[in-house]
Amino acid sequence: MAKKEESHICEEQRFRSLYEQHAKPLHDFLYYKFGEEVHAKDKVQDAFVTLWNNCKKVSLAKAKSYLFTVANNFALNDMKHKKVVLKYKNIKPQSVTHQNPQFLLEEKQYLDRYQKALAMLGEEQRVAFMLNKVEGKSHQEIADLLGVTKKVVEYRIYSALKQLKLNLDDFSV
């Protein structure tokens, strides 16, 4: 009967002895294997708590093996969890708009009207206007690019704006 009593580790003194004997080597094992990525002290404590919860099932002879296996599994699970978190952290969410469907529809309609109004401009006006407003080029840069004077570029942009305002009377240009 005495042999069966010693086979499990639920006695406080025996468990304390196990802790004192295996806590440091277990910590070192986890630290050397996983480094800073896994909190070795926490995993050691978790392993001993699990051992205590299962003390009647684990014999004294298998306690060390049980501790190292459980601690290693906790560390591996923690690493897997961190990989999943990192994976989802790097995934950019789809663009979410907090605008109502009415606004989105009107925006599309205005964009269509704007593109049609741009298409109605003469090529020279449209090119000068787009270079200035879309690409942000100065009047002098556009003049040099097109081989015309700065005054011609200014006139083309001015006339394009004037025509756009007429075609898009309720639209701010």
PDB file of C-alpha atoms in Angstrom:
ATOM      1  CA  MET A   1       0.000   0.000   0.000  1.00  0.00           C
ATOM      2  CA  ALA A   2       2.841   2.390   0.756  1.00  0.00           C
ATOM      3  CA  LYS A   3       4.076   2.031  -2.812  1.00  0.00           C
ATOM      4  CA  LYS A   4       0.736   3.173  -4.259  1.00  0.00           C
ATOM      5  CA  GLU A   5       0.708   6.195  -1.939  1.00  0.00           C
ATOM      6  CA  GLU A   6       4.113   7.314  -3.211  1.00  0.00           C
ATOM      7  CA  SER A   7       3.157   6.851  -6.840  1.00  0.00           C
ATOM      8  CA  HIS A   8       1.273  10.158  -7.071  1.00  0.00           C
ATOM      9  CA  ILE A   9       2.468  13.608  -6.068  1.00  0.00           C
ATOM     10  CA  CYS A  10      -0.518  15.235  -4.414  1.00  0.00           C
ATOM     11  CA  GLU A  11       1.224  15.545  -1.080  1.00  0.00           C
ATOM     12  CA  GLU A  12       2.265  19.160  -0.522  1.00  0.00           C
ATOM     13  CA  GLN A  13       5.798  18.383   0.643  1.00  0.00           C
ATOM     14  CA  ARG A  14       6.451  16.079  -2.321  1.00  0.00           C
ATOM     15  CA  PHE A  15       5.073  18.667  -4.748  1.00  0.00           C
ATOM     16  CA  ARG A  16       7.186  21.445  -3.183  1.00  0.00           C
ATOM     17  CA  SER A  17      10.251  19.229  -3.549  1.00  0.00           C
ATOM     18  CA  LEU A  18       9.403  18.659  -7.207  1.00  0.00           C
ATOM     19  CA  TYR A  19       9.005  22.394  -7.719  1.00  0.00           C
ATOM     20  CA  GLU A  20      12.333  23.223  -6.123  1.00  0.00           C
ATOM     21  CA  GLN A  21      14.055  20.489  -8.085  1.00  0.00           C
ATOM     22  CA  HIS A  22      12.596  21.178 -11.554  1.00  0.00           C
ATOM     23  CA  ALA A  23      11.476  24.825 -11.733  1.00  0.00           C
ATOM     24  CA  LYS A  24      14.880  26.304 -12.628  1.00  0.00           C
ATOM     25  CA  PRO A  25      15.835  23.636 -15.224  1.00  0.00           C
ATOM     26  CA  LEU A  26      12.362  23.928 -16.764  1.00  0.00           C
ATOM     27  CA  HIS A  27      12.663  27.717 -16.939  1.00  0.00           C
ATOM     28  CA  ASP A  28      16.105  27.424 -18.533  1.00  0.00           C
ATOM     29  CA  PHE A  29      14.831  24.871 -21.042  1.00  0.00           C
ATOM     30  CA  LEU A  30      12.002  27.156 -22.139  1.00  0.00           C
ATOM     31  CA  TYR A  31      14.192  30.250 -22.206  1.00  0.00           C
ATOM     32  CA  TYR A  32      16.914  28.586 -24.283  1.00  0.00           C
ATOM     33  CA  LYS A  33      14.411  27.019 -26.652  1.00  0.00           C
ATOM     34  CA  PHE A  34      12.093  30.013 -27.233  1.00  0.00           C
ATOM     35  CA  GLY A  35      13.970  33.054 -25.932  1.00  0.00           C
ATOM     36  CA  GLU A  36      12.044  36.205 -25.101  1.00  0.00           C
ATOM     37  CA  GLU A  37       9.121  35.324 -27.341  1.00  0.00           C
ATOM     38  CA  VAL A  38       7.645  33.055 -24.685  1.00  0.00           C
ATOM     39  CA  HIS A  39       7.447  34.194 -21.092  1.00  0.00           C
ATOM     40  CA  ALA A  40       9.307  31.268 -19.561  1.00  0.00           C
ATOM     41  CA  LYS A  41       8.356  32.056 -15.949  1.00  0.00           C
ATOM     42  CA  ASP A  42       4.673  32.094 -16.822  1.00  0.00           C
ATOM     43  CA  LYS A  43       4.886  28.818 -18.712  1.00  0.00           C
ATOM     44  CA  VAL A  44       6.732  27.168 -15.802  1.00  0.00           C
ATOM     45  CA  GLN A  45       3.988  28.276 -13.423  1.00  0.00           C
ATOM     46  CA  ASP A  46       1.293  27.080 -15.833  1.00  0.00           C
ATOM     47  CA  ALA A  47       3.017  23.691 -16.106  1.00  0.00           C
ATOM     48  CA  PHE A  48       3.151  23.283 -12.329  1.00  0.00           C
ATOM     49  CA  VAL A  49      -0.498  24.315 -11.971  1.00  0.00           C
ATOM     50  CA  THR A  50      -1.436  21.714 -14.571  1.00  0.00           C
ATOM     51  CA  LEU A  51       0.668  19.147 -12.753  1.00  0.00           C
ATOM     52  CA  TRP A  52      -1.072  19.990  -9.480  1.00  0.00           C
ATOM     53  CA  ASN A  53      -4.498  19.698 -11.109  1.00  0.00           C
ATOM     54  CA  ASN A  54      -3.533  16.259 -12.441  1.00  0.00           C
ATOM     55  CA  CYS A  55      -1.426  15.154  -9.484  1.00  0.00           C
ATOM     56  CA  LYS A  56      -3.380  11.925  -8.926  1.00  0.00           C
ATOM     57  CA  LYS A  57      -2.883  10.886 -12.536  1.00  0.00           C
ATOM     58  CA  VAL A  58       0.868  11.556 -12.722  1.00  0.00           C
ATOM     59  CA  SER A  59       3.335   9.324 -10.946  1.00  0.00           C
ATOM     60  CA  LEU A  60       6.447  10.663  -9.258  1.00  0.00           C
ATOM     61  CA  ALA A  61       8.621   8.876 -11.808  1.00  0.00           C
ATOM     62  CA  LYS A  62       6.897  10.619 -14.728  1.00  0.00           C
ATOM     63  CA  ALA A  63       6.504  14.046 -13.139  1.00  0.00           C
ATOM     64  CA  LYS A  64       9.618  15.574 -14.734  1.00  0.00           C
ATOM     65  CA  SER A  65       8.695  14.331 -18.202  1.00  0.00           C
ATOM     66  CA  TYR A  66       5.115  15.533 -17.710  1.00  0.00           C
ATOM     67  CA  LEU A  67       6.282  19.020 -16.643  1.00  0.00           C
ATOM     68  CA  PHE A  68       8.634  19.464 -19.591  1.00  0.00           C
ATOM     69  CA  THR A  69       6.055  18.200 -22.079  1.00  0.00           C
ATOM     70  CA  VAL A  70       3.271  20.392 -20.729  1.00  0.00           C
ATOM     71  CA  ALA A  71       5.505  23.486 -20.561  1.00  0.00           C
ATOM     72  CA  ASN A  72       6.772  22.866 -24.088  1.00  0.00           C
ATOM     73  CA  ASN A  73       3.194  22.487 -25.352  1.00  0.00           C
ATOM     74  CA  PHE A  74       2.147  25.717 -23.623  1.00  0.00           C
ATOM     75  CA  ALA A  75       5.063  27.536 -25.248  1.00  0.00           C
ATOM     76  CA  LEU A  76       4.287  26.095 -28.677  1.00  0.00           C
ATOM     77  CA  ASN A  77       0.621  27.050 -28.337  1.00  0.00           C
ATOM     78  CA  ASP A  78       1.671  30.557 -27.368  1.00  0.00           C
ATOM     79  CA  MET A  79       3.911  30.787 -30.432  1.00  0.00           C
ATOM     80  CA  LYS A  80       1.091  29.554 -32.690  1.00  0.00           C
ATOM     81  CA  HIS A  81      -1.237  32.126 -31.192  1.00  0.00           C
ATOM     82  CA  LYS A  82       1.284  34.903 -31.805  1.00  0.00           C
ATOM     83  CA  LYS A  83       1.638  33.806 -35.435  1.00  0.00           C
ATOM     84  CA  VAL A  84      -2.127  33.955 -35.920  1.00  0.00           C
ATOM     85  CA  VAL A  85      -2.291  37.381 -34.301  1.00  0.00           C
ATOM     86  CA  LEU A  86       0.557  38.615 -36.492  1.00  0.00           C
ATOM     87  CA  LYS A  87      -1.097  37.193 -39.597  1.00  0.00           C
ATOM     88  CA  TYR A  88      -4.353  39.006 -38.913  1.00  0.00           C
ATOM     89  CA  LYS A  89      -2.541  42.132 -37.839  1.00  0.00           C
ATOM     90  CA  ASN A  90      -0.873  42.325 -41.253  1.00  0.00           C
ATOM     91  CA  ILE A  91      -4.115  41.796 -43.166  1.00  0.00           C
ATOM     92  CA  LYS A  92      -5.544  45.139 -44.104  1.00  0.00           C
ATOM     93  CA  PRO A  93      -9.289  45.333 -43.699  1.00  0.00           C
ATOM     94  CA  GLN A  94     -11.349  45.951 -46.768  1.00  0.00           C
ATOM     95  CA  SER A  95     -12.144  49.566 -47.269  1.00  0.00           C
ATOM     96  CA  VAL A  96     -15.103  50.395 -45.134  1.00  0.00           C
ATOM     97  CA  THR A  97     -17.114  53.481 -45.803  1.00  0.00           C
ATOM     98  CA  HIS A  98     -19.340  54.982 -43.230  1.00  0.00           C
ATOM     99  CA  GLN A  99     -21.280  56.833 -45.872  1.00  0.00           C
ATOM    100  CA  ASN A 100     -24.831  56.021 -46.655  1.00  0.00           C
ATOM    101  CA  PRO A 101     -25.806  54.513 -50.014  1.00  0.00           C
ATOM    102  CA  GLN A 102     -27.446  57.761 -51.115  1.00  0.00           C
ATOM    103  CA  PHE A 103     -24.152  59.630 -50.765  1.00  0.00           C
ATOM    104  CA  LEU A 104     -22.268  56.903 -52.636  1.00  0.00           C
ATOM    105  CA  LEU A 105     -24.800  56.980 -55.469  1.00  0.00           C
ATOM    106  CA  GLU A 106     -24.623  60.779 -55.740  1.00  0.00           C
ATOM    107  CA  GLU A 107     -20.836  60.623 -55.691  1.00  0.00           C
ATOM    108  CA  LYS A 108     -20.854  58.173 -58.596  1.00  0.00           C
ATOM    109  CA  GLN A 109     -23.335  60.346 -60.508  1.00  0.00           C
ATOM    110  CA  TYR A 110     -21.224  63.473 -59.977  1.00  0.00           C
ATOM    111  CA  LEU A 111     -18.107  61.596 -61.072  1.00  0.00           C
ATOM    112  CA  ASP A 112     -19.881  60.461 -64.252  1.00  0.00           C
ATOM    113  CA  ARG A 113     -21.071  64.009 -64.957  1.00  0.00           C
ATOM    114  CA  TYR A 114     -17.587  65.385 -64.282  1.00  0.00           C
ATOM    115  CA  GLN A 115     -15.990  62.893 -66.680  1.00  0.00           C
ATOM    116  CA  LYS A 116     -18.553  63.737 -69.365  1.00  0.00           C
ATOM    117  CA  ALA A 117     -17.886  67.458 -68.863  1.00  0.00           C
ATOM    118  CA  LEU A 118     -14.139  66.834 -69.169  1.00  0.00           C
ATOM    119  CA  ALA A 119     -14.744  64.877 -72.364  1.00  0.00           C
ATOM    120  CA  MET A 120     -16.625  67.860 -73.828  1.00  0.00           C
ATOM    121  CA  LEU A 121     -13.580  70.106 -73.395  1.00  0.00           C
ATOM    122  CA  GLY A 122     -11.267  70.623 -76.334  1.00  0.00           C
ATOM    123  CA  GLU A 123      -8.099  68.561 -76.249  1.00  0.00           C
ATOM    124  CA  GLU A 124      -5.841  71.573 -75.595  1.00  0.00           C
ATOM    125  CA  GLN A 125      -8.046  72.794 -72.727  1.00  0.00           C
ATOM    126  CA  ARG A 126      -8.365  69.317 -71.213  1.00  0.00           C
ATOM    127  CA  VAL A 127      -4.604  68.638 -71.352  1.00  0.00           C
ATOM    128  CA  ALA A 128      -3.699  71.956 -69.756  1.00  0.00           C
ATOM    129  CA  PHE A 129      -6.424  71.617 -67.111  1.00  0.00           C
ATOM    130  CA  MET A 130      -5.470  68.026 -66.186  1.00  0.00           C
ATOM    131  CA  LEU A 131      -1.753  68.804 -66.030  1.00  0.00           C
ATOM    132  CA  ASN A 132      -2.482  71.678 -63.679  1.00  0.00           C
ATOM    133  CA  LYS A 133      -5.246  70.296 -61.462  1.00  0.00           C
ATOM    134  CA  VAL A 134      -4.484  66.579 -61.431  1.00  0.00           C
ATOM    135  CA  GLU A 135      -0.702  66.451 -61.722  1.00  0.00           C
ATOM    136  CA  GLY A 136      -0.112  69.752 -59.935  1.00  0.00           C
ATOM    137  CA  LYS A 137       2.195  71.257 -62.540  1.00  0.00           C
ATOM    138  CA  SER A 138       2.702  74.999 -62.609  1.00  0.00           C
ATOM    139  CA  HIS A 139       1.652  77.129 -65.559  1.00  0.00           C
ATOM    140  CA  GLN A 140       5.283  77.577 -66.604  1.00  0.00           C
ATOM    141  CA  GLU A 141       5.979  73.817 -66.455  1.00  0.00           C
ATOM    142  CA  ILE A 142       2.926  73.152 -68.635  1.00  0.00           C
ATOM    143  CA  ALA A 143       3.996  75.853 -71.080  1.00  0.00           C
ATOM    144  CA  ASP A 144       7.471  74.322 -71.369  1.00  0.00           C
ATOM    145  CA  LEU A 145       5.980  70.844 -71.763  1.00  0.00           C
ATOM    146  CA  LEU A 146       3.492  71.863 -74.473  1.00  0.00           C
ATOM    147  CA  GLY A 147       5.778  74.337 -76.233  1.00  0.00           C
ATOM    148  CA  VAL A 148       3.467  77.331 -75.780  1.00  0.00           C
ATOM    149  CA  THR A 149       3.645  80.527 -73.746  1.00  0.00           C
ATOM    150  CA  LYS A 150       2.540  80.794 -70.120  1.00  0.00           C
ATOM    151  CA  LYS A 151      -0.325  83.136 -71.120  1.00  0.00           C
ATOM    152  CA  VAL A 152      -1.709  80.508 -73.527  1.00  0.00           C
ATOM    153  CA  VAL A 153      -1.673  77.901 -70.748  1.00  0.00           C
ATOM    154  CA  GLU A 154      -3.427  80.304 -68.366  1.00  0.00           C
ATOM    155  CA  TYR A 155      -6.093  81.006 -70.983  1.00  0.00           C
ATOM    156  CA  ARG A 156      -6.651  77.298 -71.683  1.00  0.00           C
ATOM    157  CA  ILE A 157      -7.036  76.509 -67.973  1.00  0.00           C
ATOM    158  CA  TYR A 158      -9.312  79.522 -67.450  1.00  0.00           C
ATOM    159  CA  SER A 159     -11.518  78.601 -70.404  1.00  0.00           C
ATOM    160  CA  ALA A 160     -11.651  74.948 -69.261  1.00  0.00           C
ATOM    161  CA  LEU A 161     -12.793  76.048 -65.791  1.00  0.00           C
ATOM    162  CA  LYS A 162     -15.381  78.363 -67.292  1.00  0.00           C
ATOM    163  CA  GLN A 163     -16.806  75.590 -69.490  1.00  0.00           C
ATOM    164  CA  LEU A 164     -16.789  73.086 -66.599  1.00  0.00           C
ATOM    165  CA  LYS A 165     -18.723  75.545 -64.415  1.00  0.00           C
ATOM    166  CA  LEU A 166     -21.345  75.923 -67.124  1.00  0.00           C
ATOM    167  CA  ASN A 167     -21.709  72.159 -67.606  1.00  0.00           C
ATOM    168  CA  LEU A 168     -21.692  71.412 -63.878  1.00  0.00           C
ATOM    169  CA  ASP A 169     -23.795  74.287 -62.581  1.00  0.00           C
ATOM    170  CA  ASP A 170     -24.625  72.597 -59.227  1.00  0.00           C
ATOM    171  CA  PHE A 171     -21.130  71.146 -58.859  1.00  0.00           C
ATOM    172  CA  SER A 172     -18.280  73.054 -57.204  1.00  0.00           C
ATOM    173  CA  VAL A 173     -15.164  73.126 -59.400  1.00  0.00           C
TER     174      VAL A 173
END
